[in-house]
Coordinates of C-alpha atoms and ligand atoms in Angstrom, one line a residue:
M1 CA 307.2 199.8 46.3
N2 CA 305.9 198.6 49.6
R3 CA 303.4 201.2 50.7
R4 CA 302.7 201.5 54.4
I5 CA 299.2 202.2 55.6
N6 CA 298.2 203.3 59.0
F7 CA 295.3 201.2 60.2
M8 CA 293.9 201.5 63.7
G9 CA 297.3 202.6 65.0
Y10 CA 299.1 199.7 63.3
R11 CA 301.6 200.4 60.6
L12 CA 300.9 197.6 58.1
S13 CA 302.5 196.6 54.9
G14 CA 300.3 196.6 51.8
S15 CA 300.0 192.8 51.6
K16 CA 299.1 192.5 55.3
C17 CA 296.5 195.2 54.8
L18 CA 295.0 193.3 51.9
G19 CA 294.7 190.2 54.1
I20 CA 292.9 192.0 56.8
C21 CA 290.7 193.8 54.4
L22 CA 289.6 190.5 52.9
M23 CA 289.0 189.1 56.3
L24 CA 286.9 192.1 57.3
T25 CA 285.0 191.9 54.1
F26 CA 284.2 188.3 54.8
V27 CA 283.2 189.0 58.4
M28 CA 281.0 192.0 57.4
G29 CA 279.5 189.9 54.6
C30 CA 278.6 187.1 57.1
Y31 CA 277.1 189.7 59.5
L32 CA 275.1 191.3 56.7
A33 CA 274.0 188.0 55.4
A34 CA 272.8 187.1 58.9
L35 CA 271.0 190.4 59.4
P36 CA 268.0 190.1 57.1
I37 CA 267.2 186.7 58.7
R38 CA 267.1 188.2 62.2
Y39 CA 265.2 191.2 60.9
E40 CA 262.6 188.9 59.3
K41 CA 262.1 186.9 62.4
E42 CA 261.5 190.0 64.5
A43 CA 259.5 192.2 62.2
L44 CA 257.3 190.0 60.2
P45 CA 255.2 188.0 62.7
N46 CA 252.9 190.9 63.7
P47 CA 251.2 191.4 60.4
V48 CA 251.2 187.7 59.8
R49 CA 249.5 187.0 63.1
Q50 CA 247.0 189.8 62.5
R51 CA 246.1 188.3 59.1
I52 CA 245.6 184.9 60.7
T53 CA 243.3 186.1 63.5
S54 CA 241.2 188.1 61.1
Q55 CA 240.8 185.0 59.1
E56 CA 239.8 183.0 62.2
T57 CA 237.0 185.5 63.3
P58 CA 236.0 187.4 60.2
K59 CA 233.3 190.0 60.8
K60 CA 229.9 188.7 59.7
R61 CA 228.6 190.4 56.6
L62 CA 225.1 191.9 56.4
A63 CA 222.9 192.0 53.3
V64 CA 220.3 194.7 53.6
L65 CA 217.4 193.5 51.5
V66 CA 214.9 196.1 50.5
P67 CA 211.7 194.9 48.8
F68 CA 210.9 197.7 46.4
R69 CA 208.5 199.3 43.9
D70 CA 207.8 202.9 43.2
R71 CA 209.6 204.4 46.2
F72 CA 212.3 206.5 44.6
E73 CA 212.0 209.5 47.0
E74 CA 212.3 207.2 50.0
L75 CA 215.2 205.4 48.4
L76 CA 217.2 208.6 48.0
E77 CA 216.8 209.2 51.7
F78 CA 217.3 205.6 52.8
V79 CA 220.7 205.0 51.2
P80 CA 222.8 207.8 52.7
H81 CA 221.0 207.4 56.0
M82 CA 221.8 203.6 56.2
Y83 CA 225.4 204.1 55.1
S84 CA 226.1 206.6 57.9
F85 CA 224.1 204.6 60.5
L86 CA 225.7 201.2 59.8
N87 CA 229.2 202.7 59.3
R88 CA 229.0 204.2 62.8
Q89 CA 228.5 200.6 64.0
K90 CA 231.3 199.3 61.8
I91 CA 229.0 196.7 60.2
P92 CA 230.3 195.3 56.9
F93 CA 227.1 195.5 54.7
H94 CA 225.7 196.0 51.3
I95 CA 222.3 197.2 50.2
F96 CA 220.2 195.2 47.7
I97 CA 217.2 196.9 46.3
V98 CA 214.9 194.0 45.2
Q99 CA 212.6 195.7 42.7
Q100 CA 209.5 193.9 41.5
K101 CA 209.1 194.3 37.7
D102 CA 205.9 192.6 36.6
N103 CA 202.2 193.3 36.6
N104 CA 201.3 191.4 39.7
R105 CA 200.5 192.9 43.0
F106 CA 203.4 193.7 45.3
N107 CA 204.9 190.6 47.0
R108 CA 207.3 191.7 49.7
A109 CA 208.0 188.1 51.0
S110 CA 208.8 186.6 47.6
L111 CA 211.2 189.6 46.9
I112 CA 213.0 188.9 50.2
N113 CA 213.3 185.2 49.2
V114 CA 214.9 186.3 45.9
G115 CA 217.2 188.8 47.6
F116 CA 218.3 186.0 50.0
I117 CA 219.1 183.6 47.2
Y118 CA 221.1 186.2 45.4
S119 CA 223.1 187.3 48.4
K120 CA 223.5 184.2 50.5
K121 CA 226.9 183.0 49.1
D122 CA 228.6 186.2 50.2
Y123 CA 226.6 187.3 53.3
D124 CA 226.1 185.7 56.7
Y125 CA 222.8 187.4 57.7
I126 CA 220.1 189.6 56.2
A127 CA 218.1 192.6 57.2
M128 CA 214.6 192.5 55.8
H129 CA 214.2 196.2 55.7
D130 CA 211.3 198.5 54.8
V131 CA 212.6 201.4 52.7
D132 CA 210.5 204.0 54.6
L133 CA 211.7 203.2 58.1
L134 CA 214.9 204.9 59.1
P135 CA 216.6 204.0 62.4
L136 CA 217.5 207.0 64.5
N137 CA 218.7 205.5 67.8
D138 CA 222.3 204.3 67.7
N139 CA 221.5 201.7 70.4
L140 CA 219.6 199.8 67.7
K141 CA 222.4 197.3 67.0
Y142 CA 222.5 195.6 63.6
D143 CA 224.9 192.9 64.9
Y144 CA 224.8 189.3 63.8
P145 CA 221.8 187.8 65.5
A146 CA 223.3 184.6 66.8
A147 CA 220.8 184.2 69.7
G148 CA 217.7 184.4 67.5
P149 CA 216.2 186.7 64.8
M150 CA 216.5 190.4 66.0
H151 CA 213.4 192.5 65.5
I152 CA 214.9 196.0 65.3
S153 CA 211.5 197.8 64.9
S154 CA 209.9 196.4 68.1
P155 CA 206.2 197.1 68.9
K156 CA 207.4 199.4 71.6
T157 CA 209.2 201.7 69.2
H158 CA 207.5 201.2 65.8
P159 CA 205.6 204.3 64.8
K160 CA 202.5 202.3 63.8
Y161 CA 202.3 198.7 65.0
H162 CA 202.2 197.7 68.6
Y163 CA 201.0 194.2 69.0
D164 CA 203.4 191.7 70.8
T165 CA 203.9 189.3 67.9
F166 CA 204.6 192.1 65.3
I167 CA 207.9 191.4 63.5
G168 CA 207.5 193.6 60.4
G169 CA 209.5 196.7 59.5
I170 CA 213.1 195.6 60.1
L171 CA 214.1 192.1 61.1
L172 CA 217.6 190.6 61.2
V173 CA 217.9 186.9 60.4
T174 CA 221.0 184.7 59.9
R175 CA 221.4 182.6 56.8
E176 CA 220.9 179.4 58.8
Q177 CA 217.8 180.6 60.6
Y178 CA 216.3 181.7 57.3
E179 CA 217.0 178.4 55.6
L180 CA 215.7 176.5 58.7
V181 CA 212.2 178.0 58.3
N182 CA 212.3 177.7 54.4
G183 CA 212.3 181.5 54.1
M184 CA 209.0 183.3 53.7
S185 CA 205.7 182.2 52.1
N186 CA 205.2 183.2 48.5
N187 CA 201.4 183.4 48.8
Y188 CA 201.2 187.0 50.0
W189 CA 200.4 189.3 47.0
G190 CA 199.2 192.7 48.1
W191 CA 199.8 194.4 51.4
G192 CA 200.1 192.7 54.8
L193 CA 200.2 189.5 56.9
E194 CA 203.3 188.0 55.3
D195 CA 205.3 189.0 58.4
D196 CA 202.8 187.5 60.8
E197 CA 203.0 184.2 58.9
F198 CA 206.8 184.4 59.1
Y199 CA 206.5 184.9 62.9
V200 CA 204.6 181.5 63.1
R201 CA 207.4 179.9 61.1
L202 CA 210.0 181.1 63.6
K203 CA 207.9 180.0 66.5
D204 CA 207.3 176.5 65.0
A205 CA 211.1 176.2 64.5
K206 CA 211.6 177.2 68.2
L207 CA 213.6 180.4 67.3
T208 CA 213.2 183.1 69.8
V209 CA 212.7 186.6 68.4
M210 CA 215.0 189.1 70.2
R211 CA 214.3 192.8 70.7
P212 CA 216.9 195.6 71.1
S213 CA 217.8 196.5 74.7
N214 CA 218.7 199.8 76.3
I215 CA 216.3 201.7 74.1
S216 CA 215.0 204.8 75.9
T217 CA 213.3 206.4 72.9
G218 CA 209.7 205.6 72.0
I219 CA 207.3 205.4 69.1
D220 CA 207.9 209.0 68.0
N221 CA 211.6 209.2 68.0
T222 CA 213.2 205.8 67.4
F223 CA 212.5 205.7 63.7
R224 CA 211.7 208.2 61.0
H225 CA 208.7 206.8 59.1
V226 CA 208.7 208.3 55.6
H227 CA 205.2 207.5 54.8
D228 CA 202.4 209.6 53.3
K229 CA 199.1 207.9 53.9
T230 CA 197.2 209.5 51.0
Y231 CA 200.0 209.7 48.5
R232 CA 201.3 206.2 49.3
K233 CA 198.1 204.1 49.3
R234 CA 198.5 200.5 50.5
D235 CA 197.1 197.7 48.4
M236 CA 194.6 196.3 50.9
R237 CA 192.4 194.6 48.3
K238 CA 191.3 191.0 49.0
C239 CA 190.0 188.9 46.2
Y240 CA 189.2 185.3 45.5
N241 CA 190.0 183.2 48.6
Q242 CA 192.9 185.4 49.6
R243 CA 191.5 186.4 53.0
E244 CA 191.0 182.8 54.1
V245 CA 194.3 181.4 52.7
T246 CA 196.6 184.2 54.0
R247 CA 195.3 183.8 57.5
R248 CA 196.7 180.3 57.6
R249 CA 200.2 179.0 58.2
D250 CA 201.7 178.0 54.8
R251 CA 203.6 174.8 55.1
E252 CA 204.4 174.4 51.4
T253 CA 205.9 177.5 49.8
G254 CA 209.1 179.3 50.7
V255 CA 212.6 180.2 49.6
H256 CA 213.0 176.8 48.0
D257 CA 210.3 177.3 45.4
V258 CA 210.0 181.0 44.8
S259 CA 209.2 181.4 41.1
Y260 CA 211.0 184.3 39.4
K261 CA 213.3 185.6 36.7
L262 CA 216.2 187.9 37.6
H263 CA 216.2 190.2 34.5
N264 CA 219.3 192.2 35.3
T265 CA 221.2 193.9 38.0
H266 CA 222.5 197.5 38.2
T267 CA 225.0 199.2 40.5
V268 CA 223.4 202.5 41.3
A269 CA 225.1 205.2 43.4
V270 CA 223.1 207.6 45.6
D271 CA 225.4 210.5 46.6
G272 CA 228.3 208.3 45.5
L273 CA 227.2 205.3 47.7
N274 CA 226.7 202.1 45.8
V275 CA 223.7 199.9 46.0
T276 CA 222.7 196.9 43.9
V277 CA 219.3 196.9 42.2
L278 CA 217.9 193.5 41.3
N279 CA 215.1 193.7 38.7
V280 CA 212.9 190.7 39.4
E281 CA 209.9 189.4 37.6
L282 CA 207.8 187.3 40.0
I283 CA 205.9 184.5 38.3
C284 CA 202.4 183.9 39.6
D285 CA 200.7 180.5 39.5
K286 CA 197.1 181.7 39.0
N287 CA 195.7 178.3 39.9
R288 CA 197.4 178.5 43.3
T289 CA 197.2 182.2 44.1
P290 CA 194.7 183.9 41.8
W291 CA 194.8 187.0 44.0
C292 CA 198.2 188.0 42.6
Q293 CA 195.9 190.1 40.3
C294 CA 192.6 191.3 41.7
P295 CA 189.9 192.1 39.0
E296 CA 189.4 195.8 38.7
P297 CA 186.5 197.0 40.7
V298 CA 183.5 198.0 38.6
K299 CA 183.8 201.8 37.9
A300 CA 181.2 204.1 39.4
A301 CA 180.1 201.5 41.9
K302 CA 178.0 202.9 44.8
K303 CA 179.9 205.3 47.0
T304 CA 180.0 205.1 50.8
Ligands
NAG1 C1 222.8 202.6 77.0 O1 222.4 203.8 76.4 C2 223.1 204.9 76.8 C3 222.5 206.2 76.2 O2 222.3 206.1 74.9 C4 224.6 204.7 76.3 O3 225.3 205.8 76.7 C5 225.1 203.5 76.9 O4 226.4 203.2 76.4 C6 224.2 202.3 76.6 N1 224.7 201.1 77.3 C7 224.9 199.9 76.7 C8 225.3 198.8 77.6 O5 224.8 199.8 75.5
NAG2 C1 230.8 201.8 42.9 O1 230.5 201.3 41.7 C2 231.3 201.7 40.6 C3 230.7 201.2 39.3 O2 230.4 199.8 39.4 C4 232.7 201.3 40.9 O3 233.6 201.7 39.9 C5 233.2 201.9 42.2 O4 234.4 201.4 42.6 C6 232.2 201.5 43.3 N1 232.5 202.2 44.5 C7 232.7 201.7 45.7 C8 233.1 202.5 46.8 O5 232.6 200.5 45.8

């Protein structure tokens, strides 16, 4: 039986219909086969191009290095504060708490050297950062300091130190700048002067220290200084020939010869925000820097 089918107004026999159907199937097949190719050409390039550009100019990554010992309260405030401050500036960063775990006097500079060595393969620049100094002004930009080390806590805004060559508190330095000056001196056990020596290193290397611009706040309201003078006593002792040696430029020690053992690392969350704690034992060469432990003062020595 020859069935007749009505197709687009044509009355066709079964065999003719089969032929047309096969042809249509072929044409549709070709069309569909061609579609994904055209679709690919039009729709894929955007994400691909984006991936390529973000590889060409990746955002520089910041390692915030915090030399640390016995400042737990300050740390609890520091971490959430820095997360919201740096996230507002969209800076890719991670915080490293470099904790000194030995019996020697605190050595801020050597701890920064250790933090630098630990973080340098993954980070493009560091912030040497006091744990008790919280930036309040959003115009303090923690961007990559290509033009020269950026002293965030300038003498005009630091709550306590106002001399022109002061570079303590918070300083941003690129990996290359830090290596160029051989990092910081390892001779500074106890409080102070290591940042002044670092200033001379930068100057000798012809690096220009930059300071933030467009800051209209002053010494009272640019930073919050979490520091209790009586409760947090500074270790101002000077023993052996420390006073004399630490007032001179150190042309020998630095990031290349900092002597330490990294005992372990911990990921610690403060309010759910991760930081990395490095437990560092600094090793003192007592022939070279005997003042890493001052002898205890004789008890009941004369008062006044
Ligand atoms: C300068 O500071 C003001 C006030 O904080 C701010 O609105 C402005 O965007 C800043 N200008 C620049 C160039 O950063
Ligand atoms: C924080 O650290 C924990 C434990 O190492 C990890 O499971 C978690 O994914 C980290 N969180 C973030 C936001 O990186």
